Structures are given as C-alpha cells and as structure tokens.
C-alpha cells in the first residue's frame, strides 16, 4: 500500500500520525497447506452456537432499520453479567473504539498520562491522534508492572491486564493499591484497566467499579467470546466516566454497533457454559504449550492470556518468525527494544499446537 | 437518560460537547397498532435478498477471526461500481463515521469551514468535537444553495446533496462550478459532497472525482441499499484525500467494518436490479405523496431525497408531529430557526403513505 507523504488538503495532524499496524489478516486460511494463524490472539474455537443462532434470527427485513443508538439490550445483558447498572456500561465497535473514545474523553488532561514501556502499541497512537502527552514507566526486569512506580503526577494511567504482549497478570490486590494510590496523588485522573485477555485466568476489576470512581475497565467480545469478526467491546465504570464516553461517542457516530453484532453479543454472554468450556480448553493448551517450549529451551513468560510470550534459545526471534511463516504458521514478532528476542504465540487448538511444536522441532 | 453535568475526571472537551440527537428508534414497530416510522429516512423495503443470503453465508465459524482491516473486497466492489480504483475508496462504520474522520483529517484547517445554515445538524457537532471553526452560509429564501456565496476564504465546504432536511438537489453543473471556484480561491481546501440521498433522483459527483483533486464524495448503504442496521458508509476521492482518511482511521480503530456488514454490502451492490426497483418505487411514492399534500394545502419543497420537507397549512408543525405520534406515526420536527414550521416525512411503502394521508385528514 503506497501512502502519500503529504498533501496541502490535509489537516495538520494527518502528516504527523504514525498509524497502528495490526497483525496480518490473510484472506483465507484454507489452501493446499492450511494456514495456522497464531498472530492476533483470536480464539481458535467458533462463537457460541447460541450467538450464531441469534444473528440468524436478526438477519432479515429489520436490517433496513437503524440499530438502537443506545444499545440498551446489550447494556442490560452486560450490566446483569457484572452485577452493575446499565448506566455503568459503555459499548463500542470493538474495544479499540472504546479505547479511542476514552483517550479523548478521559485521558486528555494537563498532566502526561502513564503506561508501561512494553504494552499495547496502540496507546502511543491514540495519544498522538488526540495530542495527549505520555510518559512510559519501565516494567521491572522480570517484565512486571511496579505499582509504586506510578505514584507520580499524571493525567491518567492505562495498561492491559494481563499486559500485552507479555501476558503477565497484575493481581487484584495490586490494582486496588494502585487505585488508592492514584486517588491520593492524582485525585482527578483515572486508571484504565484494559482487560481484553482477563477471561483466560485473571480476575476482572469489574468488581471494584462500585468502590472506585476513578476506575474504568475495558473488555471485548473478540477474544474469550470468539467474536473478533463482529466488533463489540465495552467499558465498565462510574456513571460520570460512562457519561463522558457517551458524550464523545454521540458527537462521533450515533450507531457504531450494528443489529447483528448486538444480537450475537447478547446471546454469547448468555451462553456461560460454552464460554467456560472454551476458556478452559485454551488455558489447558497454554499450560501444555508452555511446558513443551520450556523443554525445548525456550524462555516462557508466565501468561494469564490466550497467548505465550517466549524467547527461543537457538535462533533469533525474527528469524524464527520468518521460518514459521514459510511453513504456513503465523506468529507475531515486535521490533521493539527489550522484546525483540521474543515472539508472541496465540493459543490455538490442540492440533494447531501439535503442528507448531512439530515445525519448531524441524526448524531449530 | 440523566447526564452528569461535569466531573473532575473529564477532559476539557467533554463538558463543552452538545452531542447529536438522532431520531427516535422505538424498540419494536409491532404492537396493537403497528408504528409507522417515517422519522429517520430508512428505506421501507427490505435489503436485497442477495445481501441477506451473503450475510447468512458469512455467519459461522469465521466470526472468531478479525475482519480484513482494509476491507479490500468491499473497496474493490465499490470502485468497480463507480469506475474508480480501490485506492480512491474509503470505508467507514456508516457515513457518520466517515464524516467524523474527514472532519479531523481534512476540515481542521486554519480558516473556518463553511456549510449551509440549514443542513445536517451533525456538522456543528463534529466541528465542536475537533475544535473546528465554522461559518454558516444562508440558503436562499427558496432554501437553495447559492454556489457564489461560498466564494470566500474557507478551510473547506461541506453539505449534503440533496440537502437535509430540505431535500433540494444541487445539479452537477453547479457542483462543478463550486469545485472550480474553490480551486481558484481556496486551493488547499476540499469540497465534501455528502450524498446520503443521491440515489433517489440525483446524479452523483463520483464521476468528477478523477477530475477534481479537491472533491470528496460521501455515500452510505443505509438509505438506498436498505442496510441502516448494518453500518456501512464510504467516501470517494483523490488518493491523497483517501490516504488522509486511512491515516486517521488506522489511528482510531483498525477494524470498524465487521465481517457480516462487509459481506452484505458487497452483495447489495451487486444486486443492481433490486436497487433500481426499490429506488423507483420510493420516487413514485414521493411524487404521489407530494401531490396529496399539495392538494391539502401543504407547502412541499421539491425533493430529490427519500423524504419530503413540508409545511402544513392549518396546524403548527410541532403540533402536527405530536398528533401524528398519538396515532403511531413518527415524523421528524426540527426546532430550528427558519424551519420550525416544517416537518420531515420519510417516504414509506404505498400502504404507509395511504395511512399517513388518512390520519392527516382526520387531524387537520
């Protein structure tokens, strides 16, 4: 894709932007040798049959009508699920849109915001888009988040929990310590917990929403609910924080959630048994893969997410990524300081994990 | 919906926003007396059966995977349809998201932008969201756009064609005059033609895209393609303008178009016969309704859209809106200078138009 470098028609911000680059989305996974896609942390299991059924039921004449601009039904489902009230829920077109709106609504403050030096690489992009100053806080040598390092003047704190791409989980008591510390030192700045991967072994901070007015929790249907193709994310927080998001959203796009996405998400949330089964299978495969890699000399970070962040012993990470791509296995490598010797592997099905190990044994 | 008035957690922009208010979307159109919904310019006819079939085919295991972040298939379909190249096409989550991105990417300039005093009421909201100065240009007494009135310093020009909520069409030769005039007086400012309603009797400026580097055309699948419930809009323009939109979009949300929406939109675009039939039926009903209203003393503006903007003779517009709502017919009234004596009526099915006339005869 050739990009124009600049144009007199552009507003000032455009030329300065360095957009986010998502992982490769190949057109098709089938072919002579089917692709094994372990690069964007999708769920290897299909969406709940109940979700597919609900989408089928909504697919019809009604699509001529706008969806509910307030997504009330989905808000009711999510608030029930987390024992909150509907006005503590915000819905967006994937958690990326939720994040975009919250950067504008809650993180553009007089002080710079804080996030880890190694984290979701969309955060600096949002900051640039909205002209938000940020400061990174180094993870410890073991890639852990040091809560006390965030006790400094800031306009807000954001990080994924578990963190990406490391997979490391910050326990709930540490988050509560962070929330109290932030209320004390930066009483008008929020803490955003980006919980895209929380369902694979973590405990959500959703339970703290009623207690901390400075907490916003962001989640998605893309990972644990197997609905990346539908684009639904949400935020949970005190009503004042949700109002801020609604104001920005309603000044941007009245209807970001289409009828089929809303119907599918509601049904997915109701199918608790299917959800638990898929999450458990992924956690089991994660344990198995971690073991198989450790046996082969890989350094494996302890992961509470649906991926492993690992450092190969006998081959540079970038080289291994290339070699795997040649045998139709896609993993993700980040050319970034401190982590360029690591690769991120999404947890696939048992069969996919078996094929991965077989290929690794042939490569190195 | 109670809104918080302010909060120390909000960024400065939030408290200043006055969000857009879309027309009422009732939960259900059925009931003892079915609702006749003529307030948000939806198509009264269902989506193309081919679109519904394509959505059905995409509904399945694949929904676990992210959609193509570049919507290449849909870009190819749209560019084929308009005899352009795919890099002259931008896709968004409804034309409202396309508009939001273009305000940020192309209309935030040192000079104020221009739009009519009576027009789509989302434009001032976008301007506020991005801190864009604007100046309104009065429509003529007959509610027409006066091209020469836009020959003044500006950072960009935007209006719907046909205009909303008036329905009046600016002919293509006038648009070409405007584009030339703008190139002469404001050579680095764009002209945006918001063609949400162009398929109901207008001629798209899409054919001018190759000739004018300062032209951006915005369209939607929500009206003439009966897919408001799916959220797909697009822009056509010179590659440099499209690049600007892509840069902002890719700094905001990688995947705004879900898999089902993309599949449905591609199929809808291919079903030209169905599209033509629906548009023709709506245009015929529009002519019939205009006649019936004129006979009853209404002032009816000449419309090239799927709605009529009309001034009742014997009853104030707001009162008529209320009285129609009491008999389950929803139309839209705007409490705005110059047009508060008008109501906007979306064109429905023949049966719905018959029921409307019957109710009008009972009311006034």
mmCIF file of C-alpha atoms in Angstrom, chain A residues 83-286:
data_model
loop_
_atom_site.group_PDB
_atom_site.id
_atom_site.type_symbol
_atom_site.label_atom_id
_atom_site.label_comp_id
_atom_site.label_asym_id
_atom_site.label_seq_id
_atom_site.Cartn_x
_atom_site.Cartn_y
_atom_site.Cartn_z
ATOM 1 C CA UNK A 83 -23.833 -7.016 38.728
ATOM 2 C CA UNK A 84 -23.725 -3.366 37.748
ATOM 3 C CA UNK A 85 -26.375 -0.988 36.441
ATOM 4 C CA UNK A 86 -26.807 -0.218 32.712
ATOM 5 C CA UNK A 87 -25.564 3.358 33.160
ATOM 6 C CA UNK A 88 -22.226 1.917 34.291
ATOM 7 C CA UNK A 89 -21.756 0.323 30.848
ATOM 8 C CA UNK A 90 -20.463 1.844 27.609
ATOM 9 C CA UNK A 91 -20.483 -0.072 24.285
ATOM 10 C CA UNK A 92 -18.149 0.444 21.338
ATOM 11 C CA UNK A 93 -17.158 -1.004 17.969
ATOM 12 C CA UNK A 94 -14.557 -3.351 19.457
ATOM 13 C CA UNK A 95 -12.501 -2.373 22.468
ATOM 14 C CA UNK A 96 -10.243 -0.366 20.136
ATOM 15 C CA UNK A 97 -13.059 2.121 19.552
ATOM 16 C CA UNK A 98 -13.788 2.182 23.286
ATOM 17 C CA UNK A 99 -10.107 2.969 23.902
ATOM 18 C CA UNK A 100 -10.087 5.698 21.239
ATOM 19 C CA UNK A 101 -13.062 7.427 22.847
ATOM 20 C CA UNK A 102 -11.661 7.156 26.353
ATOM 21 C CA UNK A 103 -8.346 8.673 25.296
ATOM 22 C CA UNK A 104 -10.317 11.711 24.053
ATOM 23 C CA UNK A 105 -12.809 11.791 26.934
ATOM 24 C CA UNK A 106 -10.730 10.905 29.990
ATOM 25 C CA UNK A 107 -7.001 10.934 29.212
ATOM 26 C CA UNK A 108 -6.520 14.331 27.573
ATOM 27 C CA UNK A 109 -5.531 16.193 30.734
ATOM 28 C CA UNK A 110 -2.970 18.822 31.724
ATOM 29 C CA UNK A 111 -0.500 16.184 33.015
ATOM 30 C CA UNK A 112 1.012 13.445 30.810
ATOM 31 C CA UNK A 113 -0.571 10.017 31.051
ATOM 32 C CA UNK A 114 1.411 6.941 32.080
ATOM 33 C CA UNK A 115 1.654 3.468 30.565
ATOM 34 C CA UNK A 116 4.322 0.736 30.596
ATOM 35 C CA UNK A 117 7.306 0.875 28.227
ATOM 36 C CA UNK A 118 6.238 -2.524 26.927
ATOM 37 C CA UNK A 119 2.498 -2.655 26.296
ATOM 38 C CA UNK A 120 -0.249 -2.446 23.673
ATOM 39 C CA UNK A 121 1.313 -0.413 20.882
ATOM 40 C CA UNK A 122 -1.958 1.367 20.041
ATOM 41 C CA UNK A 123 -1.661 3.587 23.176
ATOM 42 C CA UNK A 124 1.003 5.928 21.743
ATOM 43 C CA UNK A 125 -1.025 6.104 18.502
ATOM 44 C CA UNK A 126 -4.187 7.259 20.300
ATOM 45 C CA UNK A 127 -2.059 9.745 22.237
ATOM 46 C CA UNK A 128 -0.709 11.171 19.003
ATOM 47 C CA UNK A 129 -4.166 11.341 17.417
ATOM 48 C CA UNK A 130 -5.557 13.443 20.266
ATOM 49 C CA UNK A 131 -2.386 15.372 21.120
ATOM 50 C CA UNK A 132 -2.009 13.705 24.523
ATOM 51 C CA UNK A 133 1.383 13.771 26.241
ATOM 52 C CA UNK A 134 2.516 10.453 27.661
ATOM 53 C CA UNK A 135 5.373 9.053 29.716
ATOM 54 C CA UNK A 136 6.265 5.382 29.757
ATOM 55 C CA UNK A 137 7.074 3.604 33.001
ATOM 56 C CA UNK A 138 9.568 0.755 32.691
ATOM 57 C CA UNK A 139 8.433 -2.760 33.531
ATOM 58 C CA UNK A 140 10.726 -4.498 36.005
ATOM 59 C CA UNK A 141 13.470 -6.777 34.705
ATOM 60 C CA UNK A 142 11.019 -9.652 35.014
ATOM 61 C CA UNK A 143 8.513 -7.669 32.880
ATOM 62 C CA UNK A 144 6.251 -6.980 35.861
ATOM 63 C CA UNK A 145 4.263 -3.801 36.489
ATOM 64 C CA UNK A 146 5.596 -1.977 39.547
ATOM 65 C CA UNK A 147 2.565 -0.224 41.050
ATOM 66 C CA UNK A 148 4.679 2.147 43.156
ATOM 67 C CA UNK A 149 6.428 3.482 40.035
ATOM 68 C CA UNK A 150 3.068 5.036 39.051
ATOM 69 C CA UNK A 151 2.979 7.215 42.195
ATOM 70 C CA UNK A 152 3.884 10.339 40.258
ATOM 71 C CA UNK A 153 1.936 13.265 38.807
ATOM 72 C CA UNK A 154 -0.155 12.031 35.862
ATOM 73 C CA UNK A 155 -3.278 12.696 33.820
ATOM 74 C CA UNK A 156 -4.260 9.037 33.879
ATOM 75 C CA UNK A 157 -2.840 5.517 33.881
ATOM 76 C CA UNK A 158 -3.624 2.793 31.356
ATOM 77 C CA UNK A 159 -2.360 -0.726 30.794
ATOM 78 C CA UNK A 160 -3.728 -4.092 29.728
ATOM 79 C CA UNK A 161 -4.227 -6.667 32.452
ATOM 80 C CA UNK A 162 -2.926 -9.219 31.647
ATOM 81 C CA UNK A 163 -0.379 -6.991 29.918
ATOM 82 C CA UNK A 164 0.260 -7.323 26.178
ATOM 83 C CA UNK A 165 2.348 -8.708 24.653
ATOM 84 C CA UNK A 166 3.861 -10.196 27.815
ATOM 85 C CA UNK A 167 0.771 -11.975 29.189
ATOM 86 C CA UNK A 168 1.705 -11.148 32.783
ATOM 87 C CA UNK A 169 -1.193 -10.604 35.191
ATOM 88 C CA UNK A 170 -1.312 -7.976 37.928
ATOM 89 C CA UNK A 171 -3.326 -9.413 40.846
ATOM 90 C CA UNK A 172 -6.469 -7.643 42.011
ATOM 91 C CA UNK A 173 -4.930 -6.525 45.323
ATOM 92 C CA UNK A 174 -2.174 -4.688 43.425
ATOM 93 C CA UNK A 175 -4.802 -2.962 41.259
ATOM 94 C CA UNK A 176 -6.674 -1.880 44.357
ATOM 95 C CA UNK A 177 -3.412 -0.499 45.778
ATOM 96 C CA UNK A 178 -2.899 1.389 42.504
ATOM 97 C CA UNK A 179 -6.431 2.829 42.597
ATOM 98 C CA UNK A 180 -5.978 4.080 46.167
ATOM 99 C CA UNK A 181 -2.553 5.497 45.386
ATOM 100 C CA UNK A 182 -3.961 7.290 42.323
ATOM 101 C CA UNK A 183 -6.897 8.739 44.316
ATOM 102 C CA UNK A 184 -4.384 10.070 46.830
ATOM 103 C CA UNK A 185 -1.798 11.596 44.459
ATOM 104 C CA UNK A 186 -3.879 12.307 41.320
ATOM 105 C CA UNK A 187 -7.472 12.588 42.531
ATOM 106 C CA UNK A 188 -8.867 13.751 39.177
ATOM 107 C CA UNK A 189 -7.087 11.225 36.952
ATOM 108 C CA UNK A 190 -8.463 7.812 36.046
ATOM 109 C CA UNK A 191 -6.947 4.328 35.980
ATOM 110 C CA UNK A 192 -7.936 2.282 32.919
ATOM 111 C CA UNK A 193 -7.686 -1.499 33.106
ATOM 112 C CA UNK A 194 -7.684 -2.851 29.564
ATOM 113 C CA UNK A 195 -8.927 -6.386 30.212
ATOM 114 C CA UNK A 196 -9.013 -7.829 26.687
ATOM 115 C CA UNK A 197 -7.444 -11.052 27.997
ATOM 116 C CA UNK A 198 -8.830 -11.212 31.540
ATOM 117 C CA UNK A 199 -11.039 -14.278 30.993
ATOM 118 C CA UNK A 200 -8.084 -16.613 30.484
ATOM 119 C CA UNK A 201 -7.123 -16.862 34.124
ATOM 120 C CA UNK A 202 -7.360 -13.390 35.659
ATOM 121 C CA UNK A 203 -9.938 -11.827 37.948
ATOM 122 C CA UNK A 204 -11.687 -8.770 36.492
ATOM 123 C CA UNK A 205 -11.512 -5.412 38.256
ATOM 124 C CA UNK A 206 -15.227 -5.050 37.346
ATOM 125 C CA UNK A 207 -15.994 -5.907 40.979
ATOM 126 C CA UNK A 208 -14.152 -2.716 42.051
ATOM 127 C CA UNK A 209 -16.183 -0.364 39.859
ATOM 128 C CA UNK A 210 -18.731 0.443 42.580
ATOM 129 C CA UNK A 211 -15.937 1.218 45.041
ATOM 130 C CA UNK A 212 -13.570 3.363 42.925
ATOM 131 C CA UNK A 213 -14.897 6.356 40.953
ATOM 132 C CA UNK A 214 -11.531 6.587 39.171
ATOM 133 C CA UNK A 215 -11.623 3.074 37.660
ATOM 134 C CA UNK A 216 -12.577 2.246 34.095
ATOM 135 C CA UNK A 217 -12.493 -1.400 32.994
ATOM 136 C CA UNK A 218 -12.407 -2.178 29.246
ATOM 137 C CA UNK A 219 -13.311 -5.576 27.802
ATOM 138 C CA UNK A 220 -14.045 -7.129 24.424
ATOM 139 C CA UNK A 221 -16.061 -9.906 22.793
ATOM 140 C CA UNK A 222 -13.178 -10.523 20.362
ATOM 141 C CA UNK A 223 -11.069 -12.929 22.409
ATOM 142 C CA UNK A 224 -12.817 -15.052 25.061
ATOM 143 C CA UNK A 225 -16.201 -14.819 23.251
ATOM 144 C CA UNK A 226 -14.782 -15.767 19.808
ATOM 145 C CA UNK A 227 -16.399 -12.776 18.105
ATOM 146 C CA UNK A 228 -13.480 -10.747 16.692
ATOM 147 C CA UNK A 229 -15.356 -10.678 13.378
ATOM 148 C CA UNK A 230 -18.335 -8.841 14.933
ATOM 149 C CA UNK A 231 -16.649 -5.812 16.582
ATOM 150 C CA UNK A 232 -18.061 -5.397 20.078
ATOM 151 C CA UNK A 233 -16.213 -4.012 23.085
ATOM 152 C CA UNK A 234 -17.336 -2.315 26.280
ATOM 153 C CA UNK A 235 -16.278 -0.313 29.301
ATOM 154 C CA UNK A 236 -17.460 -0.533 32.905
ATOM 155 C CA UNK A 237 -17.130 2.375 35.309
ATOM 156 C CA UNK A 238 -18.721 5.004 37.472
ATOM 157 C CA UNK A 239 -21.633 6.797 35.770
ATOM 158 C CA UNK A 240 -19.644 10.029 35.410
ATOM 159 C CA UNK A 241 -16.951 8.206 33.418
ATOM 160 C CA UNK A 242 -19.533 6.434 31.245
ATOM 161 C CA UNK A 243 -21.281 9.766 30.593
ATOM 162 C CA UNK A 244 -18.010 11.209 29.316
ATOM 163 C CA UNK A 245 -17.673 8.320 26.855
ATOM 164 C CA UNK A 246 -21.307 8.661 25.741
ATOM 165 C CA UNK A 247 -20.853 12.365 25.073
ATOM 166 C CA UNK A 248 -17.851 11.766 22.845
ATOM 167 C CA UNK A 249 -19.457 8.762 21.116
ATOM 168 C CA UNK A 250 -22.651 10.715 20.437
ATOM 169 C CA UNK A 251 -20.571 13.506 18.920
ATOM 170 C CA UNK A 252 -18.844 10.986 16.640
ATOM 171 C CA UNK A 253 -21.234 8.252 15.456
ATOM 172 C CA UNK A 254 -24.723 7.573 16.786
ATOM 173 C CA UNK A 255 -24.862 3.899 15.824
ATOM 174 C CA UNK A 256 -21.470 2.134 15.991
ATOM 175 C CA UNK A 257 -22.972 -1.276 16.904
ATOM 176 C CA UNK A 258 -24.954 -2.927 14.155
ATOM 177 C CA UNK A 259 -28.035 -5.092 14.704
ATOM 178 C CA UNK A 260 -26.297 -8.404 14.052
ATOM 179 C CA UNK A 261 -23.360 -7.612 16.339
ATOM 180 C CA UNK A 262 -25.666 -6.614 19.161
ATOM 181 C CA UNK A 263 -27.819 -9.747 18.827
ATOM 182 C CA UNK A 264 -24.760 -12.006 18.682
ATOM 183 C CA UNK A 265 -23.087 -10.394 21.676
ATOM 184 C CA UNK A 266 -26.200 -10.663 23.875
ATOM 185 C CA UNK A 267 -26.557 -14.371 23.097
ATOM 186 C CA UNK A 268 -22.827 -15.059 23.555
ATOM 187 C CA UNK A 269 -22.960 -13.543 27.026
ATOM 188 C CA UNK A 270 -25.874 -15.776 27.966
ATOM 189 C CA UNK A 271 -24.089 -18.984 26.963
ATOM 190 C CA UNK A 272 -21.924 -19.233 30.087
ATOM 191 C CA UNK A 273 -21.273 -22.971 29.788
ATOM 192 C CA UNK A 274 -19.839 -22.697 26.273
ATOM 193 C CA UNK A 275 -17.729 -19.707 27.304
ATOM 194 C CA UNK A 276 -16.262 -21.541 30.310
ATOM 195 C CA UNK A 277 -15.516 -24.645 28.245
ATOM 196 C CA UNK A 278 -13.615 -22.686 25.569
ATOM 197 C CA UNK A 279 -11.639 -20.680 28.133
ATOM 198 C CA UNK A 280 -10.668 -23.845 29.997
ATOM 199 C CA UNK A 281 -9.545 -25.613 26.827
ATOM 200 C CA UNK A 282 -7.356 -22.625 25.944
ATOM 201 C CA UNK A 283 -5.851 -22.489 29.441
ATOM 202 C CA UNK A 284 -5.052 -26.206 29.286
ATOM 203 C CA UNK A 285 -3.425 -25.828 25.847
ATOM 204 C CA UNK A 286 -1.452 -22.860 27.186
#
